[in-house]
XYZ file of C-alpha atoms in Angstrom:
427
model
C 23.055 -1.091 21.107
C 24.311 -4.436 21.873
C 21.964 -7.271 23.345
C 18.620 -5.901 25.757
C 19.086 -8.239 29.884
C 16.098 -9.279 30.197
C 14.672 -7.161 33.600
C 14.298 -8.572 37.124
C 11.100 -6.924 38.924
C 11.715 -3.250 40.530
C 14.575 -2.266 37.855
C 15.456 0.267 35.744
C 16.725 1.038 32.597
C 17.603 4.681 30.122
C 15.064 4.633 26.700
C 17.153 6.521 24.367
C 14.695 6.631 21.005
C 12.856 9.255 20.131
C 10.179 6.996 19.689
C 9.115 3.412 20.974
C 7.108 0.364 20.481
C 6.055 -0.899 23.279
C 4.337 -4.878 22.399
C 3.252 -7.088 25.122
C 3.790 -10.113 23.988
C 2.452 -14.552 25.048
C 1.564 -17.736 23.662
C -1.653 -18.650 22.893
C -3.337 -22.842 23.223
C -6.521 -23.300 23.860
C -7.675 -21.495 27.487
C -6.198 -19.162 27.294
C -7.805 -15.615 28.001
C -7.534 -12.516 25.660
C -4.555 -10.254 26.607
C -4.478 -6.496 25.742
C -2.453 -3.572 26.713
C -2.980 -0.056 27.564
C -1.767 3.146 29.048
C -3.004 5.201 30.760
C -0.705 8.996 31.167
C -0.264 10.566 34.537
C 0.257 13.523 35.985
C 1.313 13.228 39.950
C 0.263 9.413 40.375
C -3.296 10.369 38.413
C -4.517 10.937 35.163
C -6.378 14.343 34.553
C -8.967 12.792 32.885
C -10.413 9.642 30.409
C -8.925 10.909 27.606
C -5.526 9.456 29.493
C -6.628 6.591 28.918
C -5.290 4.241 25.798
C -6.825 1.063 24.827
C -8.513 -0.672 22.543
C -12.178 1.748 22.528
C -10.181 5.035 23.024
C -6.697 3.961 21.067
C -5.068 6.783 19.890
C -4.632 9.548 23.298
C -5.846 13.391 21.683
C -1.789 14.899 21.384
C -0.425 12.194 19.306
C 2.123 10.704 21.672
C 0.479 6.962 22.520
C -1.198 4.871 19.707
C -2.628 1.047 20.719
C -1.412 -0.489 17.412
C -3.234 -3.630 17.360
C -2.447 -7.495 18.144
C -0.220 -8.969 15.845
C -0.741 -12.888 15.624
C 2.351 -15.570 14.384
C 1.428 -19.526 15.188
C 1.067 -19.525 19.296
C 2.720 -15.744 19.755
C 0.570 -13.272 19.789
C 1.973 -9.497 20.012
C -0.536 -6.262 21.184
C 1.836 -2.985 20.783
C 1.348 0.495 21.476
C 2.959 3.247 19.841
C 4.716 5.440 22.166
C 6.677 9.700 20.631
C 8.480 11.224 23.330
C 8.307 14.267 21.211
C 4.675 15.356 21.348
C 4.020 13.962 25.327
C 2.756 16.915 26.520
C 5.221 18.820 29.229
C 2.836 17.923 32.382
C 3.131 14.586 31.830
C 5.277 12.216 33.518
C 4.952 8.593 32.997
C 3.145 6.473 31.370
C 1.666 3.317 33.376
C 2.161 -0.020 30.456
C -0.554 -2.426 31.902
C -1.921 -5.850 30.424
C -5.199 -6.956 31.212
C -7.264 -10.610 30.966
C -10.275 -11.348 28.565
C -11.753 -14.116 29.974
C -9.753 -15.626 32.410
C -6.522 -15.703 34.776
C -3.274 -14.939 34.275
C -1.938 -17.876 36.019
C -3.216 -19.116 33.115
C -1.606 -17.371 30.276
C 2.281 -18.516 29.277
C 5.525 -16.700 28.600
C 3.284 -13.031 29.246
C 6.601 -10.485 28.246
C 7.163 -6.773 28.163
C 9.827 -5.230 25.915
C 10.342 -1.488 24.792
C 11.180 -1.339 21.304
C 13.306 1.415 19.456
C 11.405 1.645 15.890
C 13.883 2.540 14.232
C 16.546 0.067 14.052
C 14.051 -2.677 15.376
C 16.544 -2.873 18.360
C 14.985 -4.124 21.652
C 15.732 -1.570 23.975
C 14.747 -3.029 27.329
C 12.771 -6.174 28.624
C 10.711 -7.444 30.985
C 8.851 -10.926 32.165
C 6.658 -11.830 33.849
C 6.549 -15.813 35.371
C 4.178 -15.470 38.646
C 0.603 -14.835 37.523
C -1.916 -16.546 39.525
C -5.849 -15.061 40.210
C -4.269 -11.274 38.390
C -6.381 -10.398 35.303
C -4.772 -7.183 35.368
C -1.548 -6.354 35.644
C 1.041 -3.360 35.278
C 4.321 -5.216 33.678
C 6.085 -2.003 33.719
C 6.420 1.641 32.974
C 8.103 4.993 31.351
C 9.323 8.157 33.196
C 10.372 11.116 33.282
C 14.064 11.815 35.658
C 16.441 14.655 34.762
C 14.933 14.957 32.047
C 15.677 11.654 29.764
C 12.702 8.934 29.740
C 13.598 5.137 31.456
C 11.842 1.689 31.691
C 11.331 0.284 34.567
C 10.554 -2.950 35.330
C 6.584 -3.312 37.490
C 4.710 -6.793 38.310
C 2.269 -5.472 40.085
C -0.793 -7.437 39.454
C -4.538 -6.577 40.388
C -7.301 -9.206 40.672
C -10.214 -6.423 39.487
C -9.670 -6.692 35.810
C -8.682 -3.655 33.764
C -11.632 -2.010 35.645
C -10.050 -1.956 38.153
C -7.012 -0.795 37.486
C -8.176 1.540 35.771
C -10.079 3.157 38.888
C -7.118 3.065 40.833
C -5.643 6.003 38.597
C -8.561 8.454 39.124
C -10.222 7.067 35.748
C -15.014 6.907 35.604
C -15.437 2.976 34.005
C -19.110 3.001 32.497
C -20.509 -0.541 34.439
C -22.736 -1.727 33.827
C -25.498 -2.226 36.428
C -26.306 -4.787 37.970
C -30.636 -5.090 38.609
C -31.847 -5.163 41.735
C -33.322 -8.984 43.457
C -37.298 -9.048 42.654
C -38.026 -8.976 45.801
C -39.373 -12.182 47.324
C -43.325 -12.687 48.389
C -43.163 -12.962 51.728
C -45.558 -16.621 53.239
C -48.866 -15.284 53.727
C -48.620 -17.485 57.509
C -45.909 -14.753 58.474
C -47.198 -11.949 61.045
C -47.714 -7.824 59.652
C -44.051 -6.467 60.932
C -44.077 -3.260 63.043
C -43.320 -1.144 60.205
C -39.875 0.481 59.862
C -37.864 3.572 57.996
C -37.407 3.108 54.087
C -33.429 1.028 53.657
C -31.156 3.600 51.875
C -31.118 3.540 48.380
C -27.631 2.174 47.722
C -24.694 4.086 46.273
C -24.692 2.012 42.961
C -28.088 2.531 41.822
C -28.106 5.867 41.175
C -27.218 7.382 38.128
C -22.668 7.959 37.575
C -22.163 12.725 37.572
C -19.571 10.781 34.748
C -20.314 8.131 31.638
C -16.649 6.578 31.924
C -14.994 4.893 29.269
C -16.273 1.278 27.799
C -14.505 -1.372 28.825
C -16.766 -4.268 27.301
C -15.156 -4.836 23.913
C -16.110 -7.924 20.720
C -13.926 -10.966 19.396
C -15.937 -12.567 17.004
C -14.707 -16.283 16.642
C -15.332 -19.284 14.195
C -17.644 -20.947 17.152
C -19.261 -16.779 17.774
C -19.107 -14.499 14.430
C -21.973 -12.566 14.439
C -23.118 -9.645 16.806
C -25.756 -7.131 17.198
C -24.413 -3.366 16.626
C -27.700 -2.763 18.328
C -27.466 -4.519 21.200
C -24.053 -3.027 21.633
C -24.983 0.730 21.723
C -23.453 1.007 18.184
C -25.373 2.203 15.654
C -24.948 5.766 15.164
C -21.686 7.896 14.771
C -18.367 6.983 12.404
C -17.633 3.285 12.139
C -14.702 2.963 11.871
C -13.074 -0.415 9.845
C -9.306 -0.706 10.567
C -7.693 -3.360 8.445
C -3.246 -3.671 10.092
C -1.436 -6.448 8.537
C 2.069 -7.755 9.116
C 4.507 -9.879 6.837
C 6.345 -13.180 8.089
C 9.149 -13.556 5.743
C 10.960 -16.823 5.350
C 14.824 -16.705 4.424
C 15.943 -20.351 3.735
C 18.445 -22.422 5.160
C 17.894 -20.849 8.883
C 15.128 -24.130 8.613
C 13.106 -22.036 11.166
C 10.050 -19.511 10.349
C 10.963 -15.433 11.859
C 8.036 -15.585 13.978
C 8.093 -11.891 14.025
C 9.152 -10.512 10.818
C 11.133 -7.159 9.900
C 8.179 -4.917 9.568
C 6.782 -4.197 5.921
C 7.869 -5.358 1.910
C 7.876 -2.040 1.159
C 6.526 -3.135 -2.416
C 3.105 -4.934 -0.223
C -0.091 -3.144 -2.164
C -2.956 -4.448 0.326
C -6.680 -2.955 -0.530
C -10.074 -2.517 2.560
C -12.790 -2.068 -0.203
C -16.241 -2.045 0.413
C -19.249 -3.559 -1.887
C -22.667 -1.388 -1.265
C -26.624 -2.543 -2.115
C -28.789 0.704 -0.204
C -31.736 -0.150 0.327
C -33.221 1.929 -2.779
C -31.853 -0.958 -4.780
C -28.504 1.154 -6.004
C -24.837 -1.084 -5.556
C -21.301 0.249 -5.401
C -17.622 -0.136 -4.295
C -15.896 1.296 -2.658
C -11.790 0.990 -3.457
C -8.595 3.069 -3.725
C -9.026 1.494 -7.788
C -10.430 4.159 -9.393
C -10.253 6.456 -6.995
C -13.867 4.873 -5.628
C -13.439 7.065 -2.707
C -17.068 6.951 -1.804
C -18.250 9.465 0.472
C -19.933 10.144 4.243
C -22.191 13.371 3.625
C -24.362 11.892 0.527
C -24.470 7.989 -1.219
C -22.718 5.814 -0.589
C -21.771 7.407 3.593
C -18.620 4.817 3.270
C -15.651 6.339 2.563
C -12.541 4.949 2.592
C -9.271 6.963 4.277
C -6.729 6.417 1.025
C -3.919 4.014 0.445
C -1.783 2.772 3.296
C 0.698 2.162 0.679
C 3.577 1.316 3.111
C 1.855 -1.391 5.316
C 1.995 0.837 8.539
C 1.788 -1.093 11.218
C 0.295 1.708 12.823
C -1.947 3.120 10.621
C -2.840 0.427 7.754
C -5.815 0.833 5.777
C -9.091 2.614 7.107
C -12.821 2.709 6.449
C -15.727 4.732 7.824
C -19.228 3.346 8.087
C -21.918 6.745 9.036
C -24.370 4.671 10.654
C -26.420 7.941 11.192
C -27.227 6.459 7.435
C -27.933 3.712 8.800
C -31.448 3.299 7.236
C -30.875 3.545 3.986
C -28.698 1.134 3.734
C -29.252 -3.048 3.385
C -25.281 -4.269 3.479
C -22.413 -3.238 2.967
C -19.399 -6.847 2.554
C -15.610 -5.556 3.493
C -12.993 -7.036 1.571
C -9.615 -6.859 1.434
C -7.649 -8.274 -2.282
C -3.818 -7.844 -2.570
C -3.095 -5.532 -5.404
C 0.813 -5.429 -5.848
C 3.350 -7.101 -3.933
C 2.249 -10.639 -3.047
C 0.944 -13.621 -4.511
C -1.541 -14.369 -1.750
C -1.917 -14.045 1.608
C 0.091 -17.183 2.639
C 2.521 -14.733 4.637
C 0.511 -12.238 6.259
C -1.284 -11.724 9.765
C -3.987 -10.043 10.186
C -6.323 -8.002 12.021
C -9.749 -6.173 11.693
C -11.633 -4.067 14.101
C -13.955 -2.248 14.083
C -14.708 0.405 15.975
C -18.027 2.363 16.294
C -18.595 5.738 18.345
C -20.666 4.396 20.693
C -20.006 1.721 21.939
C -17.325 -1.519 21.827
C -15.360 -2.286 20.400
C -15.001 -5.502 17.453
C -12.652 -7.372 16.413
C -10.581 -10.601 15.050
C -7.891 -11.517 13.156
C -7.611 -13.606 10.182
C -6.981 -17.713 9.794
C -3.395 -18.354 8.085
C -4.037 -18.567 4.398
C -3.371 -22.354 2.545
C -5.163 -21.339 -0.672
C -3.439 -19.123 -3.257
C -5.744 -15.960 -3.088
C -5.974 -12.663 -3.215
C -9.568 -11.088 -1.844
C -10.808 -11.813 1.334
C -14.231 -11.048 2.611
C -13.635 -9.652 5.289
C -16.841 -9.258 6.928
C -20.635 -8.255 6.187
C -23.386 -6.132 7.409
C -26.573 -6.867 7.886
C -29.020 -3.740 8.073
C -32.284 -6.340 8.720
C -35.165 -4.971 10.685
C -33.386 -1.738 11.916
C -30.885 -4.370 13.666
C -26.922 -4.178 11.813
C -25.644 -6.757 12.761
C -21.926 -7.446 12.091
C -21.182 -11.149 10.594
C -17.765 -11.900 11.004
C -16.340 -13.735 7.641
C -12.899 -14.180 7.287
C -12.878 -16.166 3.963
C -10.380 -16.677 1.207
C -11.486 -16.747 -2.597
C -9.412 -17.893 -5.026
C -10.031 -16.222 -8.459
C -10.521 -17.970 -12.134
C -7.722 -17.423 -14.607
C -8.706 -13.585 -15.620
C -11.181 -13.098 -13.515
C -10.808 -10.120 -11.586
C -10.787 -9.491 -6.903
C -13.366 -7.095 -7.514
C -15.325 -10.752 -9.592
C -14.937 -13.307 -7.651
C -16.409 -11.785 -4.508
C -19.268 -10.148 -6.102
C -20.157 -14.155 -7.399
C -19.752 -15.205 -4.184
C -22.046 -12.892 -2.325
C -24.679 -12.767 -5.510
C -24.516 -8.947 -5.404
C -24.311 -9.152 -9.153
C -22.637 -5.144 -10.698
C -21.280 -4.467 -14.181
C -16.941 -4.014 -13.251
C -14.977 -2.884 -15.726
C -11.485 -2.711 -15.678
C -9.357 0.587 -13.261
C -7.347 1.167 -12.288
C -5.142 3.906 -9.872
């Protein structure tokens, strides 16, 4: 297939692939709002239920047809991707709308915004649409995948909204769980004013009534150096499963080309990153959850933390996943999530990683790792602390350099004062 052309608004192109990656991209600089990709699966122009909305707080459709894959950063370029598997789209779904929303500003402050459709089988670009005329919009329908006579096509749309993701989602039938605004306090009436004649009490405002449908929650939290921690209790995320995901991408450098490839050919097949957790329980017991030594943990019994297996492929779609059972949060004193390079690289220098903590209830919490400038093979990601019943998540993003002959696990233990005895392990 030859190189795809940049599409004009309103034009369409055939999508011959079995599955595609829908990639939103933009350039970031100080003051640029964060951008998020989302998708709506439609039947005759509307969703069937809130479950047909795929976004950062609901990252996978029940059918498995559409998945939110998360962000990648390379220099000043950022991408947020969705994976679409046409074979798994239910027969009643005839359209998948691809949307973008801006968090913390308008699209007028976002430069280089584009959407492109990529065939993951060979990395070829099927379609590309660049959005350049944004001003006050806070959400955009960038394009749509739609079914026409049994074949999927992509149309460039470029329709903006100044009501954000909530306004866009509501247009397609999503019920949004908006935080209720407290009514203004009544002002005291001056004593000199004559008593007013009694009037019929005003009808109660409709928005004060509790919503019948809970609706999807659009709030999310991005941790930064300036604002590195958040209370799970204040977010309402203190029960059920807390899913921790580490996603990464390798940026390879090709000698002689004189330039870094912004979005690299996906992964080294021999790269093996391991997501791990040090834990300390309220009874004083301590340990580690990791693939090494098959210490995968357990959700139903101590330590109430489980590693979902070992992803040696570095798959963009799954990465490494670990789950914490917050129904037993009263037994947890602190949990340190960290990552080690088991094999395939000497440091994190060319890896671009994103960490997402998704509570079963409450807002998603995410952050990117900074550029690694030291020969580090172990990185502290996040520290979860139970203090007086309040669970806080602290962004660590701290690269550590082990001394010669000292394991990454011992290195992280020493840095955080865990005080465990370590023996060599293998997997």
